[in-house]
CSV table of C-alpha atoms and ligand atoms in Angstrom, one decimal:
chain,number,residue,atom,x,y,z
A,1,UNK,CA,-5.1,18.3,130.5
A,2,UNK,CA,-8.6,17.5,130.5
A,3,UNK,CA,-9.1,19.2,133.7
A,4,UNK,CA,-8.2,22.1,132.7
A,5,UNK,CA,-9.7,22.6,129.8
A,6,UNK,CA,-12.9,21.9,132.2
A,7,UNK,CA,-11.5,24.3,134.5
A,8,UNK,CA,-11.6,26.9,131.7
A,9,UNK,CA,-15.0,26.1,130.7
A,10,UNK,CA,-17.7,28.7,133.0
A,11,UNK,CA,-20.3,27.1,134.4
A,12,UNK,CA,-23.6,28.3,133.3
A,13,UNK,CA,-26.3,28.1,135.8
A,14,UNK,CA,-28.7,25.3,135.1
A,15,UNK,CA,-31.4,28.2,135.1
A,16,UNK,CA,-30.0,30.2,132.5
A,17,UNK,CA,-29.8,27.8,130.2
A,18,UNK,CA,-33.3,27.4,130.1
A,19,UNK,CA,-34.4,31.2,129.6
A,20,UNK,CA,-36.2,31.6,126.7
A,21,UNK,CA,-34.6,34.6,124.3
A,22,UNK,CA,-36.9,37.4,124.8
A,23,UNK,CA,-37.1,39.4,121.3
A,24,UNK,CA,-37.3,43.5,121.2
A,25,UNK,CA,-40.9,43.5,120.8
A,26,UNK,CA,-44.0,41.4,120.6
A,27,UNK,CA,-44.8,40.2,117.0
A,28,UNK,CA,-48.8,38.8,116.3
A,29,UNK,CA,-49.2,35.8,113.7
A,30,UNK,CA,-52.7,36.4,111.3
A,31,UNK,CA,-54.4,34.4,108.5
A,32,UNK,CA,-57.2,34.3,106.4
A,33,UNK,CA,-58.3,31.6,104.8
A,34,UNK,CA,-59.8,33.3,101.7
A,35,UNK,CA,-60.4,30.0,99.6
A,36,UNK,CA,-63.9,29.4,100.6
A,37,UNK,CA,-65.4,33.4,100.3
A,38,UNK,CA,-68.6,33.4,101.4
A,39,UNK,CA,-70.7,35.3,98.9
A,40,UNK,CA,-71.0,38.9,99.3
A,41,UNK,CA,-68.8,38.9,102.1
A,42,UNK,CA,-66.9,41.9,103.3
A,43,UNK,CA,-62.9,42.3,102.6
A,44,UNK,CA,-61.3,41.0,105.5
A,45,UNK,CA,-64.4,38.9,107.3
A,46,UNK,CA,-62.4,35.6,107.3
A,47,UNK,CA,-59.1,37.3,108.5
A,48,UNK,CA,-57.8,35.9,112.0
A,49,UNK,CA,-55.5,36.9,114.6
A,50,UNK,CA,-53.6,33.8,115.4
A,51,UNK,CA,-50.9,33.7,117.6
A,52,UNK,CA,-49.1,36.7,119.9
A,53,UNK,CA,-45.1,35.7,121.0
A,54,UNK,CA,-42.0,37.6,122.3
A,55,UNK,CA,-39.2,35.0,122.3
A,56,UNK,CA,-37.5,33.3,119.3
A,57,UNK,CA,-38.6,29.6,120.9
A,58,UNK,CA,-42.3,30.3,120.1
A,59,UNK,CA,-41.4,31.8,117.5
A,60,UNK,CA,-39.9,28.7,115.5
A,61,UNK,CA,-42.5,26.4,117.5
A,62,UNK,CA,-45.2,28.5,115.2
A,63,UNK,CA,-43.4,28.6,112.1
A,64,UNK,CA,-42.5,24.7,111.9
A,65,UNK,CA,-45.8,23.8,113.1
A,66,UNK,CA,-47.9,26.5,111.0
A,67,UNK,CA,-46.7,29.3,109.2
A,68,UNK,CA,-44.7,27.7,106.6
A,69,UNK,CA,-46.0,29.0,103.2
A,70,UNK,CA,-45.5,25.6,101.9
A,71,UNK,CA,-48.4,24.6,104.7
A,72,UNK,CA,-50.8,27.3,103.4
A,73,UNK,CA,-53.8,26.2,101.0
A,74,UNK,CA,-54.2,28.3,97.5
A,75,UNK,CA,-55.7,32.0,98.3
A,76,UNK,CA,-54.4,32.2,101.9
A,77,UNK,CA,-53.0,35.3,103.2
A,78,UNK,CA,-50.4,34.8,106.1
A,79,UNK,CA,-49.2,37.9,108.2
A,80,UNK,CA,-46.8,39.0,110.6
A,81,UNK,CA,-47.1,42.2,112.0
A,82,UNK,CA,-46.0,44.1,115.2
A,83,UNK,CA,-48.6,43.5,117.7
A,84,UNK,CA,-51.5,45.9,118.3
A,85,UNK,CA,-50.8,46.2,114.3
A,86,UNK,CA,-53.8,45.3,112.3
A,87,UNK,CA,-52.9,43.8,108.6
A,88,UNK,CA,-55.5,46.4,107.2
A,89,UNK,CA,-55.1,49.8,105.8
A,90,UNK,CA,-57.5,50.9,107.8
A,91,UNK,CA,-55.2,50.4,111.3
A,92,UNK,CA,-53.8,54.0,112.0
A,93,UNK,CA,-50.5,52.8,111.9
A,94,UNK,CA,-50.8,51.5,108.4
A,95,UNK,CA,-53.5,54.2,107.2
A,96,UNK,CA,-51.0,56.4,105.7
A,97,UNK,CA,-48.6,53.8,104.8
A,98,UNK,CA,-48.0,51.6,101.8
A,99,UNK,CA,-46.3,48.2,100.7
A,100,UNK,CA,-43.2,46.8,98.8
A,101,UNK,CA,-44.2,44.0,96.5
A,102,UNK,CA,-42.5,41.3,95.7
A,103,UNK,CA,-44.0,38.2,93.4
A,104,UNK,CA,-42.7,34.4,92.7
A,105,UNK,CA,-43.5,32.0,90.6
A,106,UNK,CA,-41.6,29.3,92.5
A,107,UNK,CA,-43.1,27.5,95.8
A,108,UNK,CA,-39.7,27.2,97.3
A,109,UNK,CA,-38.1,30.9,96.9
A,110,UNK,CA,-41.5,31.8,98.7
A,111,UNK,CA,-40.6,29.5,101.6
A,112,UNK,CA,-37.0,30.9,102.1
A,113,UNK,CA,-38.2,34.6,100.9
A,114,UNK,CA,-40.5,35.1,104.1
A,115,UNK,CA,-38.2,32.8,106.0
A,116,UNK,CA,-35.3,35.1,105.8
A,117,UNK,CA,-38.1,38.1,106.0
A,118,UNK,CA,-39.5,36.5,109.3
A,119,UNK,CA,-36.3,36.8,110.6
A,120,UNK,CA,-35.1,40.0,109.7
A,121,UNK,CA,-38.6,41.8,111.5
A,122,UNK,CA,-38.3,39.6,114.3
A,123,UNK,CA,-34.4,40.5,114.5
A,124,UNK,CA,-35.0,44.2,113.8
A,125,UNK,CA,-32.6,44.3,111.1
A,126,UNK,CA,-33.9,47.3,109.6
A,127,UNK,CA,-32.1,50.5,109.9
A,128,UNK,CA,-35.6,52.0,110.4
A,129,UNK,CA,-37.6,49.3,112.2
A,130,UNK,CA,-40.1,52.1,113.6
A,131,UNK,CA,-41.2,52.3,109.8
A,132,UNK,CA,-42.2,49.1,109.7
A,133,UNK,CA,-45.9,47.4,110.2
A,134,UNK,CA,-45.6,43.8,109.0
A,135,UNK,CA,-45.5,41.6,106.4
A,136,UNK,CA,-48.3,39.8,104.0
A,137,UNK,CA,-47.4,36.3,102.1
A,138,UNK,CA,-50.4,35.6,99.5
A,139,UNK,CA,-50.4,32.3,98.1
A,140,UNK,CA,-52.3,32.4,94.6
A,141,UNK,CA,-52.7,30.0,92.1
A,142,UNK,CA,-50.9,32.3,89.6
A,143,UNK,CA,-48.5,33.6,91.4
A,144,UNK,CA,-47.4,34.0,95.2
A,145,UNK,CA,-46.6,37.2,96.4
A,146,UNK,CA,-45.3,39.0,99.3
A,147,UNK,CA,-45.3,42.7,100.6
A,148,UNK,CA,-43.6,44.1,103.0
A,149,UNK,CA,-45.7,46.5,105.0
A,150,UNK,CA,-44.7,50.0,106.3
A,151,UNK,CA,-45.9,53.3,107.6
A,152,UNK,CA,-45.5,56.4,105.9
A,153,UNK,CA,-45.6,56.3,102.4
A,154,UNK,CA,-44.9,59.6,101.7
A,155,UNK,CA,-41.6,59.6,103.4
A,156,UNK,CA,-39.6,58.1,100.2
A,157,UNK,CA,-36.1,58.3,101.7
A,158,UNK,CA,-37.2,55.9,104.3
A,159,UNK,CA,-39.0,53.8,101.9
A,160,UNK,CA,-35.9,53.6,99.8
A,161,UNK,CA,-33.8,52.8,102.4
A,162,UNK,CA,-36.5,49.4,103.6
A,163,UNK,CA,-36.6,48.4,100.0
A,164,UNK,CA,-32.5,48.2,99.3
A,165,UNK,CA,-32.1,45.9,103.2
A,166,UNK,CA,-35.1,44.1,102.3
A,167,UNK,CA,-33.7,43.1,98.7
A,168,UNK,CA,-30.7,42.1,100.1
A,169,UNK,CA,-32.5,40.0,102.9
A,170,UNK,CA,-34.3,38.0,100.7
A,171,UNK,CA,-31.5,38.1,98.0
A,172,UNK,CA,-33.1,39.2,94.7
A,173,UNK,CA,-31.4,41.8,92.4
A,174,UNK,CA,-35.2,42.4,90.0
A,175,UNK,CA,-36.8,45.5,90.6
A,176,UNK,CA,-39.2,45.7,93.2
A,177,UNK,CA,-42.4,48.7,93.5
A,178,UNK,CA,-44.0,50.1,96.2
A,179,UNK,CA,-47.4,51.1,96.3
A,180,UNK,CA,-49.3,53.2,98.7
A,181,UNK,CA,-52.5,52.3,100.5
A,182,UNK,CA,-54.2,55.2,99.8
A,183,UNK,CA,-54.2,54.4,95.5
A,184,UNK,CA,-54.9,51.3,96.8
A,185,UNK,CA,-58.2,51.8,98.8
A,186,UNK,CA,-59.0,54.6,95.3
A,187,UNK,CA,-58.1,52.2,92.4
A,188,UNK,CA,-59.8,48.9,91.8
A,189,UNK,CA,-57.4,48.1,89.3
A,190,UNK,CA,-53.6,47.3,90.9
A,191,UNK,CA,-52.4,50.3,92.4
A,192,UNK,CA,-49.8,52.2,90.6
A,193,UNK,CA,-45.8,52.0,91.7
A,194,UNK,CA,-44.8,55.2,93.4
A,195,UNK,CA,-41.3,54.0,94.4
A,196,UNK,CA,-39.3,51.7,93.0
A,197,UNK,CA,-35.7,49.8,93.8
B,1,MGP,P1,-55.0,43.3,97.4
B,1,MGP,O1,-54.2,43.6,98.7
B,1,MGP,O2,-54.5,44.0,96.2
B,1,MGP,O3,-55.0,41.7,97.3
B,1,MGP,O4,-56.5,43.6,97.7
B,1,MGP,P2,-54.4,40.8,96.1
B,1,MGP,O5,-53.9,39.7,96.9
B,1,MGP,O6,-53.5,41.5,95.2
B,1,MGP,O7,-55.7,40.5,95.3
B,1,MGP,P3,-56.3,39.0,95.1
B,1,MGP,O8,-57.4,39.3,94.1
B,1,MGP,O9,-55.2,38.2,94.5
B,1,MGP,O10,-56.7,38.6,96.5
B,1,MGP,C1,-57.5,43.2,96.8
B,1,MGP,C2,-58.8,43.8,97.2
B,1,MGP,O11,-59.1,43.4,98.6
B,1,MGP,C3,-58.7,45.3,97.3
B,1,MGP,O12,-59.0,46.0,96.1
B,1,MGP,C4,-59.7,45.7,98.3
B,1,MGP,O13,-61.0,45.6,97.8
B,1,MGP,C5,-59.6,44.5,99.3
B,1,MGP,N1,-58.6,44.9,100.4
B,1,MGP,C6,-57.3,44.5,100.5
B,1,MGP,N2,-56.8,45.0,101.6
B,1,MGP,C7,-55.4,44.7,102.1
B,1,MGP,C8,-57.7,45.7,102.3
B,1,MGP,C9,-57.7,46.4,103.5
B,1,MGP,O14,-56.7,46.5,104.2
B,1,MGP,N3,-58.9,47.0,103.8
B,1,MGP,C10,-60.0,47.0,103.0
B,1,MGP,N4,-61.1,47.6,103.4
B,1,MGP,N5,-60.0,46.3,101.9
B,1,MGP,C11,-58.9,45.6,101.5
């Protein structure tokens, strides 16, 4: 019996076991350590590029070791965007883009919210993954925050469309708004919603 339940068992080749899972694209890691500004210094000075991976082994080797929002100090912005994506509006892939928001008041619904939003980008589990530039998690001392990044803010159908997956990916049923860059980078105060779902 026992051989031949081995017998049915294939054998996989000792070197493709070890193959590391190759994801669809490459996906870059970014911080910035905005806790210590130095006066007068210019949006974005202390923002890093951290780490560059395409397989889903570096991928939870960074995220244990680092980008756990539980890790990150108060006022620290973490990112994940596609790579040769800057987290800035003035990339040209975000430039005419905007941002859902979504805020929490509770350290551990932060943690599994970009978890499960980490996962979905790195999956591609959007319908419209093209529309998509990244993802920002700001931790504040109010209240943490994360937006979901994408490119053409004036398409609304496609907007829609990221903002209904992405509420069911993190699992909240509140409202969320999106916001485009463009108010953004005109308005001091916080930009108005455009969209919301
Ligand atoms: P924000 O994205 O609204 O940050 O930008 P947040 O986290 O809501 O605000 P905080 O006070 O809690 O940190 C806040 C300000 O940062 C904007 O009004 C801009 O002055 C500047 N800023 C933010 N972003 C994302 C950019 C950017 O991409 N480019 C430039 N030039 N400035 C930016």
């Amino acid at each position: 019996m026992a051989s031949e339940v081995a017998a049915a068992i294939p054998e996989i080749p000792v070197e493709a076991e070890k193959q590391p899972h190759k994801l669809e694209r490459q996906w870059t890691f970014w911080f910035d350590n905005q806790s210590k500004p130095k006066h007068g210094a210019a949006w974005g000075s202390s923002l890093r590029k951290g780490y560059t991976f395409d397989t889903v082994e570096e991928f939870w080797c960074l995220y244990n070791q680092i980008f756990k929002p539980s890790n990150f100090s108060p006022n620290a912005d973490f990112h994940l965007f596609k790579a040769g994506v800057e987290p800035k509006w003035e990339d040209p892939e975000c430039a005419n883009g905007g941002k859902w928001t979504v805020t929490s008041n509770n350290k551990s619904d932060l943690d599994s919210m970009w978890l499960q939003t980490l996962m979905a980008l790195i999956g591609e589990q959007f319908d419209d993954n093209e529309e998509i530039c990244g993802v920002v998690a700001s931790v504040r001392q109010k209240q943490d925050k994360l937006s979901l990044w994408t490119k053409t803010a004036a398409n609304e159908a496609a907007q829609m469309g990221i903002g209904r997956k992405w509420k069911e990916v993190i699992d909240i049923t509140e409202k969320i708004s999106y916001s485009f860059h463009d108010d953004s980078r005109r308005e001091s105060r916080a930009p108005r919603s455009r969209y919301q779902v």
